[in-house]
Structure formats: structure tokens, C-alpha cells
Coordinates of C-alpha atoms in Angstrom, one line a residue:
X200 CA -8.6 -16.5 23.8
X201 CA -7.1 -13.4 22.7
X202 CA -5.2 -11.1 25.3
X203 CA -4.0 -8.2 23.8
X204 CA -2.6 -6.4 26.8
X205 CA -0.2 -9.1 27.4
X206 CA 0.5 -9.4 23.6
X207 CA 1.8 -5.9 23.8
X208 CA 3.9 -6.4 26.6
X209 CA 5.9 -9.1 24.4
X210 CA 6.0 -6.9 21.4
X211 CA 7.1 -3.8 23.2
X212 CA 10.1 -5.7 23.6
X213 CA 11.0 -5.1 19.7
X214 CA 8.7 -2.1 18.2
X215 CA 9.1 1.0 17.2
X216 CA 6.7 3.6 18.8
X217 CA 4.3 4.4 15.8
X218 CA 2.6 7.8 17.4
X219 CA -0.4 9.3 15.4
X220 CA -0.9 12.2 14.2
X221 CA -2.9 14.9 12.7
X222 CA -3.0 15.3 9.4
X223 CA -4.6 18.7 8.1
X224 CA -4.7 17.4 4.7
X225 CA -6.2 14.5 4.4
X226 CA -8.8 16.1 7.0
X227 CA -9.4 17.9 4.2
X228 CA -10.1 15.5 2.1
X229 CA -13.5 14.0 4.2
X230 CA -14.3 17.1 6.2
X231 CA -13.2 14.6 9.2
X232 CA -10.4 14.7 11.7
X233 CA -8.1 12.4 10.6
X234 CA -5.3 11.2 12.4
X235 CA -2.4 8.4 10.6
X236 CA -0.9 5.6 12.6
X237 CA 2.1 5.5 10.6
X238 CA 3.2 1.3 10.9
X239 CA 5.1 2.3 7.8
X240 CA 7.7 3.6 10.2
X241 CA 8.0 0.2 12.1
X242 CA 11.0 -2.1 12.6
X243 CA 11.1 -4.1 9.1
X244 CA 8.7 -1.6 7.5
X245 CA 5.2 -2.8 8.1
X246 CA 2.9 -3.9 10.9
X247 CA 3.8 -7.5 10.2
X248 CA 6.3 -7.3 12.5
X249 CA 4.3 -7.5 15.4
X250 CA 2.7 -10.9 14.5
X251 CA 5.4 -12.7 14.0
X252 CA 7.2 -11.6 17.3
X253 CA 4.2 -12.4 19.6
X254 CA 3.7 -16.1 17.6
X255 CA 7.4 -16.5 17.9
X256 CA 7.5 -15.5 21.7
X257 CA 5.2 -18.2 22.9
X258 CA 6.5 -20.6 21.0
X259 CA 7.9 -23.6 23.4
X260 CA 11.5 -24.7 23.7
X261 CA 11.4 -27.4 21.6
X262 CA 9.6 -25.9 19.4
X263 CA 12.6 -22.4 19.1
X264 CA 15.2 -25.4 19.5
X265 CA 14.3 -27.1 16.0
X266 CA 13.3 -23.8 14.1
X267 CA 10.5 -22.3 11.9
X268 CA 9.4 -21.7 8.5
X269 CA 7.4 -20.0 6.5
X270 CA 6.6 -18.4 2.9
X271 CA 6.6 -14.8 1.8
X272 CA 8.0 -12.7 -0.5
X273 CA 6.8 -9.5 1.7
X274 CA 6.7 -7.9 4.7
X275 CA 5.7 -11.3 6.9
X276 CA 9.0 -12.4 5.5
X277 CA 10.8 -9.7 7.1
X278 CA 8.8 -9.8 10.2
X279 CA 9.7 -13.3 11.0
X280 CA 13.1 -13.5 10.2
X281 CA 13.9 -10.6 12.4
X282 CA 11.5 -11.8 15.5
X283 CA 13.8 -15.1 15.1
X284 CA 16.8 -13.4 14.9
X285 CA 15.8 -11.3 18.4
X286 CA 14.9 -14.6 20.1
X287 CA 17.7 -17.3 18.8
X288 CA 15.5 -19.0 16.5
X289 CA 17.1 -20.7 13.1
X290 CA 14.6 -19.6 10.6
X291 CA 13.8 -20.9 7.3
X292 CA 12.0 -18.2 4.4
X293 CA 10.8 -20.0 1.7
X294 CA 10.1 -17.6 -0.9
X295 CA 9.0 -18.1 -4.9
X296 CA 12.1 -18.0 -7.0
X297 CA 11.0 -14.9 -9.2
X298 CA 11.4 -13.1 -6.0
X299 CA 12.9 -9.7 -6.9
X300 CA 16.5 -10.0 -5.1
X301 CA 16.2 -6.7 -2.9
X302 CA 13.6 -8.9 -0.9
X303 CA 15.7 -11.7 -0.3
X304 CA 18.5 -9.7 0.9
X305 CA 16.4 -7.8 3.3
X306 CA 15.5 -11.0 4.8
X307 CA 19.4 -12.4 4.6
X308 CA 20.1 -9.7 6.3
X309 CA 18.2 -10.5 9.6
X310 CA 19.9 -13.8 9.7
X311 CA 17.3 -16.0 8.1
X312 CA 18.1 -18.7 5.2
X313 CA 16.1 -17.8 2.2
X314 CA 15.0 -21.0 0.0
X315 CA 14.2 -19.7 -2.8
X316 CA 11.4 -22.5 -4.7
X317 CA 8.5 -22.6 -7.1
X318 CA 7.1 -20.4 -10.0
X319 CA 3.8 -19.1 -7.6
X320 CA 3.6 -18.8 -4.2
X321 CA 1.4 -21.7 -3.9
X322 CA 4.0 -24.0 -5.3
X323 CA 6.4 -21.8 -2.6
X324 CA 3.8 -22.7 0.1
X325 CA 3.2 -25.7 -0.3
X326 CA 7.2 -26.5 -0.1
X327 CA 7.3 -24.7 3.3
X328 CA 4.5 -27.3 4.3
X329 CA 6.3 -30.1 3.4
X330 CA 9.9 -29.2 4.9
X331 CA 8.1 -28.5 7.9
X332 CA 6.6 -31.8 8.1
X333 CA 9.5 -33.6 7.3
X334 CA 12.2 -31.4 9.5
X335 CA 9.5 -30.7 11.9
X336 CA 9.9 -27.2 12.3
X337 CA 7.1 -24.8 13.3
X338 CA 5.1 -23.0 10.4
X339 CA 4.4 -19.4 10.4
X340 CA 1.3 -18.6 8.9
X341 CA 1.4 -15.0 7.5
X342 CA -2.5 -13.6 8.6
X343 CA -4.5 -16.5 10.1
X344 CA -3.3 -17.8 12.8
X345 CA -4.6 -16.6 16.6
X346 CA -1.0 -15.6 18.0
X347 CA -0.7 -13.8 15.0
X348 CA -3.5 -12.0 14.8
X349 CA -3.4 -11.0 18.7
X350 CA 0.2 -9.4 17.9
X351 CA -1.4 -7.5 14.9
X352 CA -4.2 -5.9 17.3
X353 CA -1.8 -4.3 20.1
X354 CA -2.2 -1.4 17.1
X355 CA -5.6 -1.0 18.3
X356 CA -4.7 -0.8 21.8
X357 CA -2.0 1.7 21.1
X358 CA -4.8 3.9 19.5
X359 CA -7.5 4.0 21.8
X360 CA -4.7 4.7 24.2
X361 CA -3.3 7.6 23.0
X362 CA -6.1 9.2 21.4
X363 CA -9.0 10.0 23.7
X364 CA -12.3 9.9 21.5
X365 CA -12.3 7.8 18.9
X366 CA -14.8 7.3 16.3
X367 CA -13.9 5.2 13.2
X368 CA -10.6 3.1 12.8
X369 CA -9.7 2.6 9.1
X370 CA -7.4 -1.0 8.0
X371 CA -6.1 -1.7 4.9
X372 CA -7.2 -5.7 4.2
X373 CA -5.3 -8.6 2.7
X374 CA -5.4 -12.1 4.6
X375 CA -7.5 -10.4 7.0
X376 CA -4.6 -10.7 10.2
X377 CA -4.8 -7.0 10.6
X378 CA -8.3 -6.1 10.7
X379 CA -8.8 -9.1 12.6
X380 CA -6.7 -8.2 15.3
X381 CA -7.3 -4.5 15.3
X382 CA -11.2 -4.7 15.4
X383 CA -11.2 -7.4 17.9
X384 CA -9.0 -5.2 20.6
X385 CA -10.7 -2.4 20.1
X386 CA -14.4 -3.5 20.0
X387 CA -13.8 -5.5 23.9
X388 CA -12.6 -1.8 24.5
X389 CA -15.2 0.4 23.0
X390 CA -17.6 -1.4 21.2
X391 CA -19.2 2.1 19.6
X392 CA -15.7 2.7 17.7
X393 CA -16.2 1.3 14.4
X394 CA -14.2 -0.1 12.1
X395 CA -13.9 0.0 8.5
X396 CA -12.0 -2.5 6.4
X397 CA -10.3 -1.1 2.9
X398 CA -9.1 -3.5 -0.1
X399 CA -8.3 -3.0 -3.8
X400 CA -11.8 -3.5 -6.0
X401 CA -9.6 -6.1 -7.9
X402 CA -9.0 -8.1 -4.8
X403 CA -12.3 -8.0 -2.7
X404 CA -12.3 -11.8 -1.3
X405 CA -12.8 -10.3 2.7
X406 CA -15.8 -8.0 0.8
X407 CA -16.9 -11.5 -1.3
X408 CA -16.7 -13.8 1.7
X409 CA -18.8 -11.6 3.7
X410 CA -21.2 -10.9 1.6
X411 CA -21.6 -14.3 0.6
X412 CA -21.6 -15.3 4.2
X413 CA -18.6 -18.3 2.9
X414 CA -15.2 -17.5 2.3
X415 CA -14.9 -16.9 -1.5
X416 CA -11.8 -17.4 -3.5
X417 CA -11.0 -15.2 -6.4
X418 CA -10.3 -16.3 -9.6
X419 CA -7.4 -13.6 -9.8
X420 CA -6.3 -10.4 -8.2
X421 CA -4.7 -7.6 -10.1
X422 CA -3.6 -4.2 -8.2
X423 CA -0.6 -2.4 -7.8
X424 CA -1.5 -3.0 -3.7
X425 CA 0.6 -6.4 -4.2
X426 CA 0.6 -6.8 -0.4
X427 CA -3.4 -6.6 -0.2
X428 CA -3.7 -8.9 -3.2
X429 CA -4.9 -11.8 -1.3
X430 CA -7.4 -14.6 -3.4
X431 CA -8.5 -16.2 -0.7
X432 CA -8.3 -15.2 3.2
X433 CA -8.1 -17.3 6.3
X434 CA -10.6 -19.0 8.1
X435 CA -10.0 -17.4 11.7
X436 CA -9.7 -13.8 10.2
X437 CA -13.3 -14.2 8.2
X438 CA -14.6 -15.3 11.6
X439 CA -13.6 -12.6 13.6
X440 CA -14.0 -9.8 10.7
X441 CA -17.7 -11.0 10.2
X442 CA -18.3 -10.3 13.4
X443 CA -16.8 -6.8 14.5
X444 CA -15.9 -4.8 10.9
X445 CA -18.7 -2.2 10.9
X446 CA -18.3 -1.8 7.0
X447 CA -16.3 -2.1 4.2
X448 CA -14.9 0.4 1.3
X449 CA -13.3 -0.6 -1.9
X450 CA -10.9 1.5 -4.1
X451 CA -9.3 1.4 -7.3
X452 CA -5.7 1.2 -8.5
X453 CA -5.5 5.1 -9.4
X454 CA -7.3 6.0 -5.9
X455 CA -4.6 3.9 -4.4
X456 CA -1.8 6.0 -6.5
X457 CA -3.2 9.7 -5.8
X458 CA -3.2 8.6 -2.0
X459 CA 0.4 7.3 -2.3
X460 CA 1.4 10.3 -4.2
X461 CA -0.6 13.4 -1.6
X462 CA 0.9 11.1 1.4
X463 CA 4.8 11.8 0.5
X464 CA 4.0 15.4 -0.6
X465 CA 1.7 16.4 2.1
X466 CA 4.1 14.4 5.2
X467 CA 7.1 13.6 3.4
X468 CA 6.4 9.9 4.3
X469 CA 6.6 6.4 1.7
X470 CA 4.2 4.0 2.1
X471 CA 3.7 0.8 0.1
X472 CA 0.7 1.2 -2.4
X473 CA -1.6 -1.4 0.5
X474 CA -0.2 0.8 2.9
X475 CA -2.5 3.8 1.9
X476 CA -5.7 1.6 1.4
X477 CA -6.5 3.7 4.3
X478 CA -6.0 7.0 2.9
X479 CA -8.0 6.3 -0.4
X480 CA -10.5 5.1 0.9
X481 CA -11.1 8.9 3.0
X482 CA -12.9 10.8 0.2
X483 CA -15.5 7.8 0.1
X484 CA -16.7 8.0 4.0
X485 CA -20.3 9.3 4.4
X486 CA -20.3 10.9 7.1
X487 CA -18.3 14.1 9.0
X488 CA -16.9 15.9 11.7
X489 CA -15.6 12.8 13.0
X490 CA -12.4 11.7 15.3
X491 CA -10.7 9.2 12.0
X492 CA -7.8 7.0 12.4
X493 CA -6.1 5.9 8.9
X494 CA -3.5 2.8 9.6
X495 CA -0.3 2.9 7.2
X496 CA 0.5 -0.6 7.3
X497 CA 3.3 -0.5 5.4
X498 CA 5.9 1.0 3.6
X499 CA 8.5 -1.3 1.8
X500 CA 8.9 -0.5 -1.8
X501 CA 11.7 -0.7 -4.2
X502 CA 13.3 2.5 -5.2
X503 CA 12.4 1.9 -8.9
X504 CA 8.6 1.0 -8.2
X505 CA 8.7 4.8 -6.6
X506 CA 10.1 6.2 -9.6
X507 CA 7.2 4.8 -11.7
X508 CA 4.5 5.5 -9.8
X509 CA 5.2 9.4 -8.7
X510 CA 5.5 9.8 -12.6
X511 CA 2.7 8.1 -13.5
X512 CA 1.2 9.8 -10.0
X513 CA 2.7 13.4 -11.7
X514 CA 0.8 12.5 -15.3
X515 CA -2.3 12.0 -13.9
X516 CA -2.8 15.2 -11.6
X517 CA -1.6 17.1 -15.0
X518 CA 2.1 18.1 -13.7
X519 CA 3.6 16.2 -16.2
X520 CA 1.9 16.1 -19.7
X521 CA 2.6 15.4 -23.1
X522 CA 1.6 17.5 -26.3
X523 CA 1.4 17.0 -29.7
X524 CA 1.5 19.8 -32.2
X525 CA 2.0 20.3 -36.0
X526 CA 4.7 22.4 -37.4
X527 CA 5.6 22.7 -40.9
X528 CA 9.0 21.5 -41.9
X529 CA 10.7 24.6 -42.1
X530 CA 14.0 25.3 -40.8
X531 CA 13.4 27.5 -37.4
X532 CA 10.2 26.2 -37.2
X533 CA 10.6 24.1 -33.8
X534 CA 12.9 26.3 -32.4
X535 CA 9.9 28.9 -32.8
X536 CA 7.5 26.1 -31.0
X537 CA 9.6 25.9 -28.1
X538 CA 9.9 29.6 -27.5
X539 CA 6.0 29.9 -27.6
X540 CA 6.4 27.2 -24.8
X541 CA 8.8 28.9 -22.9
X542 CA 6.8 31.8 -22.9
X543 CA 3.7 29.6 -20.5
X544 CA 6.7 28.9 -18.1
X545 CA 6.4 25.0 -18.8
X546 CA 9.3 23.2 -18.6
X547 CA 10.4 20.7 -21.2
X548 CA 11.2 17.5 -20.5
X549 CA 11.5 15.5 -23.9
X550 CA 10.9 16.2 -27.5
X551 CA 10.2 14.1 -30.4
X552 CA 10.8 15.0 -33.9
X553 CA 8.7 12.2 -36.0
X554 CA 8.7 13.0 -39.3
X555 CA 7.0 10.3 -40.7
X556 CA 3.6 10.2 -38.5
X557 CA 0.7 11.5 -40.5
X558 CA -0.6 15.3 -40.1
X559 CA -2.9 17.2 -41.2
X560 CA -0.8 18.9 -44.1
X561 CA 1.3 16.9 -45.7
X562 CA 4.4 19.5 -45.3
X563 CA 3.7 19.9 -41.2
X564 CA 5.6 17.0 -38.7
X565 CA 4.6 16.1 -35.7
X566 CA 6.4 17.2 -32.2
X567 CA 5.8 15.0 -29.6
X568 CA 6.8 17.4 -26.1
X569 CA 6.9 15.9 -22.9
X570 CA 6.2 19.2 -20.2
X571 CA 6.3 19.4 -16.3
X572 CA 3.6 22.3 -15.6
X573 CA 2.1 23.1 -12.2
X574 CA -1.4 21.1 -13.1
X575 CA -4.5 21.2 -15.0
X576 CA -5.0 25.2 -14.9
X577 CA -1.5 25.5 -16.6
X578 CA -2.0 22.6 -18.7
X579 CA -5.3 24.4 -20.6
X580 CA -2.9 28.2 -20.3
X581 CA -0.3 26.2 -22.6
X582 CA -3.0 24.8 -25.0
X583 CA -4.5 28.1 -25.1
X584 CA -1.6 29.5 -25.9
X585 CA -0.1 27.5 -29.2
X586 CA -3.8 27.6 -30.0
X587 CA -3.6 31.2 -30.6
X588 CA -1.1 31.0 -32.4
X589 CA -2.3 29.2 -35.1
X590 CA -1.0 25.4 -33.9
X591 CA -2.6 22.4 -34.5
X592 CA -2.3 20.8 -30.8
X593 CA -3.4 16.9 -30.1

């Protein structure tokens, strides 16, 4: 049912070439060789892509004459609108209407409409449904769906063709269309390759619905991987993931962040928090020595959301920190403080004075200093240091 060979020929037509390759870090990390298929680099930003072109290309002529639609506020949104674009399509992208607007302009921008409708993206679906019935255009489903899926596994064609021995692929897992299509291609080619699936611990349903041997819907999903944070997936994807994912890792929201964070330092590359599922989930494989493939599924990402989590990224690894220390209230006093500072060659980032929080004298204040240091080891050096000198440091 699903030809994957002739799926890439259709998608070559519109990809970037996403080449692995070796990462000396991250082998690091799991004593394994580890190798990135970087999809974060592809046309529209993510893997998604790929699905949408192949569904869109064997769509009949009717079919491309009255148009599509779907819903998305992501990367499938993108995907679609820019595979209609390529092929003449009108296509309709219904998205919720809390959308943040930096995602509806990168859809406008491919030459999609963009109805913007409902407070959830079930309301949002559901719309999409309905004006397909009515206007009978062609729906788009974002993960289950079997043209779809076979777009999403020409990744796992384009790895066992360019690396020679491969032994574990590793997939980051929301609705299931990647896995799905990845572990399909390459278990008809090598069957002794496995695959390992990787989703946020807050939104598990692939894990759930396996385990349970029914899909399972979550109550609610919670992650900073927004593009993983799928409650319930599709029928066809559970089917096929059942039956060729070799195992399954789950990893938490800070995991998630340090693998976001070592990525861009490490390769100087972005991906989307669900993008590095793969990467997290590295320093939790049991075994070693072994040919690893990591797929970056993505890497759209507002510039602000970047801000936010390299600090919160630089906070927890102990390059940024914050210290609070006593002084009295005595003229010279602070300037004194900072110069102690100075001297452990932190560098300050914010003070402040509070006056009125309690201390333990009832002359001191509080200083509240916000420092970027070079980690942990120069963190305890600082502490050490006002400690010696007599500071009460919290």
C-alpha cells in the first residue's frame, strides 16, 4: 500500500536535501555514534513538508480543481499551503483564532487563505470538516492519513541510503505520521534497524495506546514540545507504530530544554523544542558503541520563545544565577559588594536594592544580583568567596 520509493521521487521535486551528520557531542553524550538528520533545515522548517506534498500530488484533477483544507496552527500548516502553492491548488488553513500572528503570516505568505476560527483546535477542526463538506474541498489530515504518512517516511529511505550501517533510528512523536512512516520504510529495508519513538512524559498517548493495546486519549498535555503535544493519535499511525517501533523513551520538559540549548551551542543550529525529542532522549539509551540516527523534525520557533528558553536554558546549567546577600545599610557598603564580585570575574547582570525584605539584622538590606558566570564550579568560587568575607549569602 505504501511505496516509498515512488513517494520520494514526488517529494524530490520540492525538498531540501537534509544530509546527516556526525555529531561528536552528542556522541558523547551515550558513548554511541550519533549522527542528526537535520529536517529542521527543510523547506517550511519541519519534516511536515513532505506529507503534504506527496498527499497533494496524487490528488486527482477534480479534486486540485475545487481545493483543500485543513487545520493547524504549526508546521502541517506551512507544509500544505506551500505544496498547494507549488502545484496550483487554492488552499484553505483553518487555524484557532488565538493563533499567534507570526504563524499566520508564514502561511499567508505561501499563498494560502488563513480562516482564522474557534477558541481550541477542536472547535478549529471541526470547522475545517464542515466547510469541506459543504464546499467539498479535499481535507488534509495533519499525521494519519496513508499519503501522508508515505511522504513522511522517504526520511527513512534517505537514511539508510546515505549511511551504510545503521543500527537505531530515533523519532520525535506526536500524531504518530512520522514514526509511522519512517519505521515502516525502513523495517521493509532492514528489518534489524530498530527504531525508537521519543515523546514528552506529559504527552505519552503513542506510549498509553500501546501499552494499553487501544488508543488512549489524554485528559491533557502540558510540554513546552507544543508540536508533540498530541492527546489523542490516529488510528493508521497506532497501527503501523504497534507493529514496527522497537521501543519507546519518554523525556521531561527540562531534558527537552538542555537538548535545545547543547544543539545551537554545539552546531549552531535552532530546532523547535519537539524537534530535539531525539536528542534528549540520547543520555537515556542502554546500550553502546552503536551507529545512532537522531531526526530534528523541526525547527520553527518565534524569536521571543528563543529568548526565554536559552535564559531559562543559561539558569539551569548555572551560567546565569541569581544571589542574595545581606549588607548593612551603610553608605559604600554595596559598592564594596560589587567589588568582592568583580574580583570572581562574574559579570553582573541586574541588582536589586530591597530595603524592606526581612534580614537577619535589622540594619542589613538585602541585594538581590543577577550574575552570568561560566557554570556551577564558578557559581560555588563566588559563594565561597563573599562567604569569606563575612556575607550572609541566600
Amino acid at each position: 500500500m505504501l511505496n516509498f520509493k515512488e513517494a520520494k521521487l514526488r517529494v524530490d521535486e520540492v525538498i531540501n536535501p537534509t544530509h546527516l551528520f556526525y555529531s561528536d557531542y552528542f556522541s558523547g553524550v551515550c558513548n554511541n555514534n550519533v549522527y542528526i538528520k537535520p529536517e529542521n533545515l527543510q523547506k517550511t522548517g519541519s519534516f511536515k513538508l513532505r506529507g503534504a506534498y506527496n498527499k497533494l500530488s496524487k490528488l486527482d484533477d477534480k479534486s486540485k480543481e475545487v481545493g483543500i483544507i485543513t487545520a493547524s496552527a504549526g508546521n502541517h500548516a506551512q507544509g500544505v499551503a506551500y505544496s498547494a502553492n507549488k502545484l496550483g491548488i487554492d488552499a484553505t488553513i483553518c487555524m484557532p483564532e488565538q493563533t499567534p500572528m507570526i504563524k499566520v503570516d508564514g502561511t499567508l505568505k505561501y499563498g494560502a487563505k488563513v480562516d482564522l476560527y474557534g477558541k481550541s483546535f477542536d472547535e478549529c477542526k471541526d470547522h475545517a470538516i464542515a466547510l469541506a463538506e459543504e464546499k467539498g474541498y479535499t481535507f488534509i489530515p495533519p499525521f494519519d492519513d496513508f499519503d501522508v504518512i508515505e511522504g513522511q517516511g522517504t526520511i527513512g529511505l534517505e537514511i539508510v541510503e546515505e549511511l551504510k550501517y545503521v543500527d537505531y533510528v530515533i523519532v520525535p512523536v506526536g500524531g504518530g505520521g512520522l514514526i509511522a512512516g519512517i519505521a515502516k520504510c525502513i523495517k521493509e529495508i532492514s528489518p534489524l534497524i530498530k527504531v525508537i519513538g521519543v515523546e514528552p512524559y506529559s504527552a505519552r498517548s503513542m506510549q498509553e495506546s500501546i501499552k494499553s493495546s487501544k488508543i488512549i486519549k489524554l485528559e491533557g498535555v502540558d510540554t513546552i514540545a507544543d508540536g508533540t503535544a498530541v492527546a489523542e493519535v490516529g488510528k493508521h499511525t497506532y497501527d503501523i507504530a504497534k507493529d514496527y517501533v522497537d521501543d519507546w523513551i519518554t523525556v521531561t520538559d527540562e531534558e527537552v530544554l538542555m537538548a535545545f540549548i547543547n544543539l545551537m551551542e554545539k552546531h549552531k543550529l535552532v530546532a523547535e523544542p519537539s524537534g530535539a525529542l531525539s536528542l534528549a532522549a540520547l543520555q537515556k539509551l542502554n546500550f553502546y558503541n552503536k551507529n545512532v540516527v537522531s531526526v530534528i523534525s523541526g525547527g520553527n520557533i518565534d524569536m521571543s520563545f528563543i529568548s526565554q528558553l536559552i535564559n531559562r536554558g543559561l539558569y539551569e546549567t548555572g551560567r546565569i544565577t541569581i544571589v542574595n546577600v545581606e549588607v548593612p545599610n551603610i553608605p559604600g557598603k554595596l559598592q564594596e559588594l560589587l567589588a568582592n564580585i568583580a574580583y570572581t570575574k562574574a559579570n553582573v547582570i541586574s541588582i536589586n536594592h530591597d530595603s524592606l525584605k526581612e534580614t537577619s539584622r535589622f540594619k542589613n538590606i538585602n541585594v538581590e544580583i543577577t550574575l552570568e558566570t561560566n557554570g556551577p564550579e564558578h557559581v560555588k568560587k563566588i559563594w565561597d568567596v563573599l562567604a569569606k568575607k563575612g556575607y550572609i549569602v541566600h
